[in-house]
Amino acid sequence: MVALLTLLLAAAPAFGAGIHLTPEQAHAIGLKIWHNEADGKVELLTHWNKGEAFGSFGIGHFIWYPAGERGPFTESFPGALDAIAASGESLPAWLRGHAPCPWPDRDAFYKDFDGVRLTGLRALLARTVDAQALYAAHRLEDALPKILAAAEPSEGPMLQRRFDAVAAAPNGVYALVDYVNFKGEGVNPTERYDGDGWGLLQVLELMDDAAPGQPSVEAFARAADEALTRRVAHAPADRRAREQGWLPGWRARLRTYPEP
């Protein structure tokens, strides 16, 4: 798995200053993401939040919608399964072919929580941390071109400069990978409250220019806090209290970004 991860990361397209992860760095990022999303616990690798129309799976709590359901948030778990399969892991038939999430709602999901499918899925996800980390890194690699295409042309050099300044530090690469998987690229028009987004695009727009490396990572974390605070303030009435309850955990996550 580590050798394959090295090969695939080396073959991935570079942009800006280029992001180059060693297998050890990729594995460490995967473990951090797992801790951020699921407290590093196997039982939380399959999860369904109250009030949500989708389940959350894997180290990144990647979104998976049931048949007939679509919400404002981008689905990402089918792509994670593709990355797991590309790593050489054999997927059971029910996980192949970008099938929709087989549990129609949270109640059905938790009734089957200790069943064969979910128990097996958690085991699969626990042993494929590196492949999921690779998927997270590729999501970041895909993000900047989308961000530059979505932004005003005059903003492009600024966004590129800030991105590269954050990526100049190893913990900055972790911050960028984690945030894209946490709150998205910021280019999906449905991921807005009152027209205000909270993804990587919006964080790069909000952050102050700072010296490359650690100062920029700290500026990025502050801007991410501002973006998520705005998100909660603009959340729909039926979501605001729930999101307000999540905000302390989100902020705790952001505080890990400047850590060496």
Short mmCIF file of C-alpha atoms in Angstrom, two decimals:
data_model
loop_
_atom_site.label_atom_id
_atom_site.label_comp_id
_atom_site.label_asym_id
_atom_site.label_seq_id
_atom_site.Cartn_x
_atom_site.Cartn_y
_atom_site.Cartn_z
CA MET A 1 0.00 0.00 0.00
CA VAL A 2 2.77 2.48 0.92
CA ALA A 3 4.64 1.82 -2.33
CA LEU A 4 1.47 2.33 -4.35
CA LEU A 5 0.69 5.53 -2.45
CA THR A 6 4.19 6.84 -3.28
CA LEU A 7 3.72 6.06 -6.97
CA LEU A 8 0.28 7.61 -7.24
CA LEU A 9 1.22 10.75 -5.34
CA ALA A 10 4.32 11.21 -7.48
CA ALA A 11 2.23 10.83 -10.65
CA ALA A 12 -0.42 13.30 -9.53
CA PRO A 13 -0.46 16.67 -11.32
CA ALA A 14 1.38 19.46 -9.53
CA PHE A 15 0.23 23.05 -9.38
CA GLY A 16 1.52 26.26 -7.89
CA ALA A 17 4.59 25.48 -5.82
CA GLY A 18 3.69 21.77 -6.07
CA ILE A 19 2.57 19.49 -3.27
CA HIS A 20 4.77 16.48 -2.68
CA LEU A 21 3.84 14.10 0.10
CA THR A 22 5.97 11.25 1.33
CA PRO A 23 4.06 8.08 2.21
CA GLU A 24 4.73 8.85 5.87
CA GLN A 25 3.27 12.35 5.51
CA ALA A 26 0.21 11.02 3.69
CA HIS A 27 -0.37 8.38 6.37
CA ALA A 28 0.04 10.96 9.14
CA ILE A 29 -2.46 13.27 7.42
CA GLY A 30 -4.90 10.37 7.11
CA LEU A 31 -4.66 9.62 10.82
CA LYS A 32 -5.19 13.30 11.68
CA ILE A 33 -8.26 13.50 9.45
CA TRP A 34 -9.63 10.32 11.05
CA HIS A 35 -9.08 11.84 14.49
CA ASN A 36 -10.75 15.10 13.43
CA GLU A 37 -13.81 13.46 11.92
CA ALA A 38 -14.22 10.28 13.92
CA ASP A 39 -12.04 10.67 17.02
CA GLY A 40 -9.81 7.93 15.62
CA LYS A 41 -12.49 5.36 16.47
CA VAL A 42 -13.40 2.45 14.20
CA GLU A 43 -17.06 2.58 15.24
CA LEU A 44 -17.30 6.17 13.99
CA LEU A 45 -16.07 5.31 10.50
CA THR A 46 -19.75 4.80 9.65
CA HIS A 47 -21.92 7.56 11.05
CA TRP A 48 -25.19 9.41 10.42
CA ASN A 49 -25.79 12.79 12.04
CA LYS A 50 -29.22 13.64 13.39
CA GLY A 51 -31.22 15.74 10.97
CA GLU A 52 -29.10 14.84 7.94
CA ALA A 53 -30.29 13.13 4.76
CA PHE A 54 -26.98 11.34 4.21
CA GLY A 55 -24.53 9.06 5.97
CA SER A 56 -20.89 9.90 6.64
CA PHE A 57 -18.26 7.27 5.93
CA GLY A 58 -14.52 6.80 6.23
CA ILE A 59 -11.74 8.82 7.82
CA GLY A 60 -13.06 11.99 6.20
CA HIS A 61 -16.72 11.30 6.95
CA PHE A 62 -17.28 11.39 3.20
CA ILE A 63 -20.91 12.04 2.28
CA TRP A 64 -23.05 9.28 0.73
CA TYR A 65 -26.65 9.97 -0.28
CA PRO A 66 -29.42 7.35 -0.44
CA ALA A 67 -31.34 6.87 -3.68
CA GLY A 68 -33.57 9.84 -4.44
CA GLU A 69 -31.83 12.14 -1.95
CA ARG A 70 -29.70 15.12 -2.84
CA GLY A 71 -28.80 18.00 -0.60
CA PRO A 72 -26.68 21.11 -0.75
CA PHE A 73 -23.46 19.28 0.14
CA THR A 74 -21.22 17.53 -2.39
CA GLU A 75 -21.26 13.72 -2.31
CA SER A 76 -17.75 12.32 -1.86
CA PHE A 77 -17.87 8.72 -0.60
CA PRO A 78 -18.18 7.08 -4.05
CA GLY A 79 -14.87 8.72 -4.98
CA ALA A 80 -13.29 7.40 -1.79
CA LEU A 81 -14.43 3.90 -2.75
CA ASP A 82 -12.82 4.35 -6.18
CA ALA A 83 -9.54 5.25 -4.46
CA ILE A 84 -9.78 2.23 -2.18
CA ALA A 85 -10.40 -0.05 -5.17
CA ALA A 86 -7.49 1.55 -7.08
CA SER A 87 -5.20 0.70 -4.16
CA GLY A 88 -5.81 -2.99 -4.86
CA GLU A 89 -8.45 -3.60 -2.22
CA SER A 90 -11.33 -5.81 -3.34
CA LEU A 91 -14.71 -4.19 -2.73
CA PRO A 92 -17.79 -6.28 -1.95
CA ALA A 93 -20.39 -6.25 -4.71
CA TRP A 94 -22.74 -3.89 -2.88
CA LEU A 95 -20.07 -1.17 -2.80
CA ARG A 96 -19.21 -1.30 -6.50
CA GLY A 97 -20.45 0.84 -9.34
CA HIS A 98 -21.27 4.07 -7.48
CA ALA A 99 -24.45 2.61 -6.01
CA PRO A 100 -26.45 4.92 -3.74
CA CYS A 101 -26.26 4.52 0.02
CA PRO A 102 -28.42 1.44 0.75
CA TRP A 103 -29.88 2.84 3.99
CA PRO A 104 -32.72 5.27 3.26
CA ASP A 105 -32.46 7.20 6.51
CA ARG A 106 -30.75 7.43 9.89
CA ASP A 107 -33.15 5.03 11.64
CA ALA A 108 -32.60 2.28 9.07
CA PHE A 109 -28.85 2.87 9.24
CA TYR A 110 -28.61 2.45 13.01
CA LYS A 111 -30.93 -0.55 13.05
CA ASP A 112 -28.38 -2.24 10.78
CA PHE A 113 -25.31 -0.77 12.52
CA ASP A 114 -24.06 -4.13 13.81
CA GLY A 115 -25.11 -6.01 10.70
CA VAL A 116 -22.80 -7.72 8.25
CA ARG A 117 -22.57 -4.84 5.77
CA LEU A 118 -21.73 -2.02 8.17
CA THR A 119 -19.43 -4.17 10.30
CA GLY A 120 -17.54 -5.23 7.18
CA LEU A 121 -17.46 -1.68 5.85
CA ARG A 122 -15.90 -0.36 9.05
CA ALA A 123 -13.21 -3.05 8.86
CA LEU A 124 -12.52 -2.11 5.23
CA LEU A 125 -12.26 1.59 6.07
CA ALA A 126 -10.01 0.97 9.08
CA ARG A 127 -7.46 -0.92 6.98
CA THR A 128 -7.42 1.54 4.06
CA VAL A 129 -6.42 4.78 5.79
CA ASP A 130 -3.61 5.38 3.27
CA ALA A 131 -5.91 5.03 0.26
CA GLN A 132 -8.41 7.42 1.81
CA ALA A 133 -5.59 9.87 2.56
CA LEU A 134 -4.58 9.64 -1.10
CA TYR A 135 -8.15 10.43 -2.09
CA ALA A 136 -8.13 13.43 0.25
CA ALA A 137 -4.87 14.65 -1.29
CA HIS A 138 -6.27 14.27 -4.80
CA ARG A 139 -9.34 16.26 -3.80
CA LEU A 140 -6.99 19.07 -2.85
CA GLU A 141 -5.09 18.72 -6.13
CA ASP A 142 -8.37 19.08 -7.97
CA ALA A 143 -9.48 22.03 -5.86
CA LEU A 144 -7.18 24.87 -6.90
CA PRO A 145 -7.99 24.79 -10.64
CA LYS A 146 -11.69 24.81 -9.75
CA ILE A 147 -11.17 27.68 -7.33
CA LEU A 148 -9.26 29.74 -9.88
CA ALA A 149 -11.94 29.07 -12.50
CA ALA A 150 -14.72 30.11 -10.11
CA ALA A 151 -13.03 33.26 -8.81
CA GLU A 152 -12.83 36.65 -10.46
CA PRO A 153 -9.82 36.68 -12.83
CA SER A 154 -8.28 39.53 -10.89
CA GLU A 155 -8.28 37.37 -7.74
CA GLY A 156 -6.37 34.49 -9.31
CA PRO A 157 -2.79 35.58 -8.49
CA MET A 158 -3.77 36.44 -4.90
CA LEU A 159 -5.47 33.06 -4.35
CA GLN A 160 -2.54 31.19 -5.88
CA ARG A 161 -0.05 33.14 -3.75
CA ARG A 162 -1.93 32.47 -0.51
CA PHE A 163 -2.43 28.80 -1.33
CA ASP A 164 1.27 28.35 -2.05
CA ALA A 165 2.23 30.25 1.11
CA VAL A 166 0.16 27.88 3.26
CA ALA A 167 1.45 24.82 1.40
CA ALA A 168 5.05 25.88 2.07
CA ALA A 169 4.81 24.33 5.55
CA PRO A 170 4.21 20.58 6.13
CA ASN A 171 1.42 21.38 8.58
CA GLY A 172 0.05 23.77 5.96
CA VAL A 173 -0.37 20.89 3.51
CA TYR A 174 -2.30 19.05 6.22
CA ALA A 175 -4.45 22.14 6.82
CA LEU A 176 -5.31 22.45 3.12
CA VAL A 177 -6.05 18.74 2.64
CA ASP A 178 -8.13 18.59 5.79
CA TYR A 179 -10.12 21.73 5.10
CA VAL A 180 -11.08 20.71 1.56
CA ASN A 181 -12.34 17.40 2.90
CA PHE A 182 -13.96 19.11 5.89
CA LYS A 183 -15.77 22.01 4.22
CA GLY A 184 -15.18 21.65 0.50
CA GLU A 185 -13.69 23.75 -2.25
CA GLY A 186 -16.18 26.59 -1.95
CA VAL A 187 -17.19 26.47 -5.63
CA ASN A 188 -20.50 24.60 -5.34
CA PRO A 189 -23.26 27.23 -5.58
CA THR A 190 -25.55 25.12 -3.39
CA GLU A 191 -23.02 25.24 -0.53
CA ARG A 192 -24.04 28.74 0.50
CA TYR A 193 -26.11 30.34 3.25
CA ASP A 194 -27.50 33.72 2.22
CA GLY A 195 -25.07 33.65 -0.70
CA ASP A 196 -22.08 33.24 1.63
CA GLY A 197 -19.82 30.19 1.27
CA TRP A 198 -17.37 28.58 3.69
CA GLY A 199 -15.08 26.44 1.55
CA LEU A 200 -11.41 26.77 0.66
CA LEU A 201 -12.13 29.55 -1.85
CA GLN A 202 -13.78 31.72 0.79
CA VAL A 203 -11.03 31.04 3.35
CA LEU A 204 -8.31 32.05 0.88
CA GLU A 205 -10.28 35.21 0.08
CA LEU A 206 -10.64 36.06 3.77
CA MET A 207 -7.11 35.32 4.94
CA ASP A 208 -4.49 37.99 5.37
CA ASP A 209 -1.30 37.83 3.34
CA ALA A 210 1.55 36.52 5.46
CA ALA A 211 5.04 35.14 5.00
CA PRO A 212 5.12 31.65 3.45
CA GLY A 213 5.10 28.78 5.92
CA GLN A 214 3.96 28.97 9.52
CA PRO A 215 2.71 32.61 9.47
CA SER A 216 0.44 31.76 6.53
CA VAL A 217 -0.83 28.59 8.22
CA GLU A 218 -1.82 30.69 11.23
CA ALA A 219 -3.51 33.25 8.95
CA PHE A 220 -5.34 30.42 7.18
CA ALA A 221 -6.65 29.02 10.48
CA ARG A 222 -7.92 32.46 11.54
CA ALA A 223 -9.67 32.96 8.21
CA ALA A 224 -11.25 29.51 8.41
CA ASP A 225 -12.61 30.38 11.85
CA GLU A 226 -14.14 33.54 10.41
CA ALA A 227 -15.69 31.65 7.48
CA LEU A 228 -17.28 29.04 9.75
CA THR A 229 -18.50 31.65 12.22
CA ARG A 230 -20.23 33.40 9.32
CA ARG A 231 -21.69 30.09 8.17
CA VAL A 232 -23.36 29.53 11.53
CA ALA A 233 -24.63 33.11 11.66
CA HIS A 234 -26.26 32.70 8.23
CA ALA A 235 -27.51 29.12 8.70
CA PRO A 236 -31.21 28.48 8.06
CA ALA A 237 -33.35 28.65 11.18
CA ASP A 238 -33.91 24.88 11.22
CA ARG A 239 -30.14 24.22 11.18
CA ARG A 240 -28.72 27.13 13.19
CA ALA A 241 -28.90 25.65 16.69
CA ARG A 242 -27.39 22.38 15.51
CA GLU A 243 -24.56 24.14 13.68
CA GLN A 244 -23.95 26.42 16.66
CA GLY A 245 -23.42 23.26 18.69
CA TRP A 246 -20.87 22.02 16.16
CA LEU A 247 -18.88 25.26 16.09
CA PRO A 248 -16.70 24.56 19.17
CA GLY A 249 -15.62 21.25 17.64
CA TRP A 250 -14.93 22.93 14.32
CA ARG A 251 -12.77 25.50 16.07
CA ALA A 252 -10.88 22.80 17.94
CA ARG A 253 -10.13 21.22 14.59
CA LEU A 254 -8.85 24.50 13.16
CA ARG A 255 -6.53 24.90 16.13
CA THR A 256 -4.67 21.77 15.01
CA TYR A 257 -3.63 23.47 11.77
CA PRO A 258 -0.81 25.66 13.17
CA GLU A 259 0.54 22.82 15.30
CA PRO A 260 3.90 21.50 14.04
#
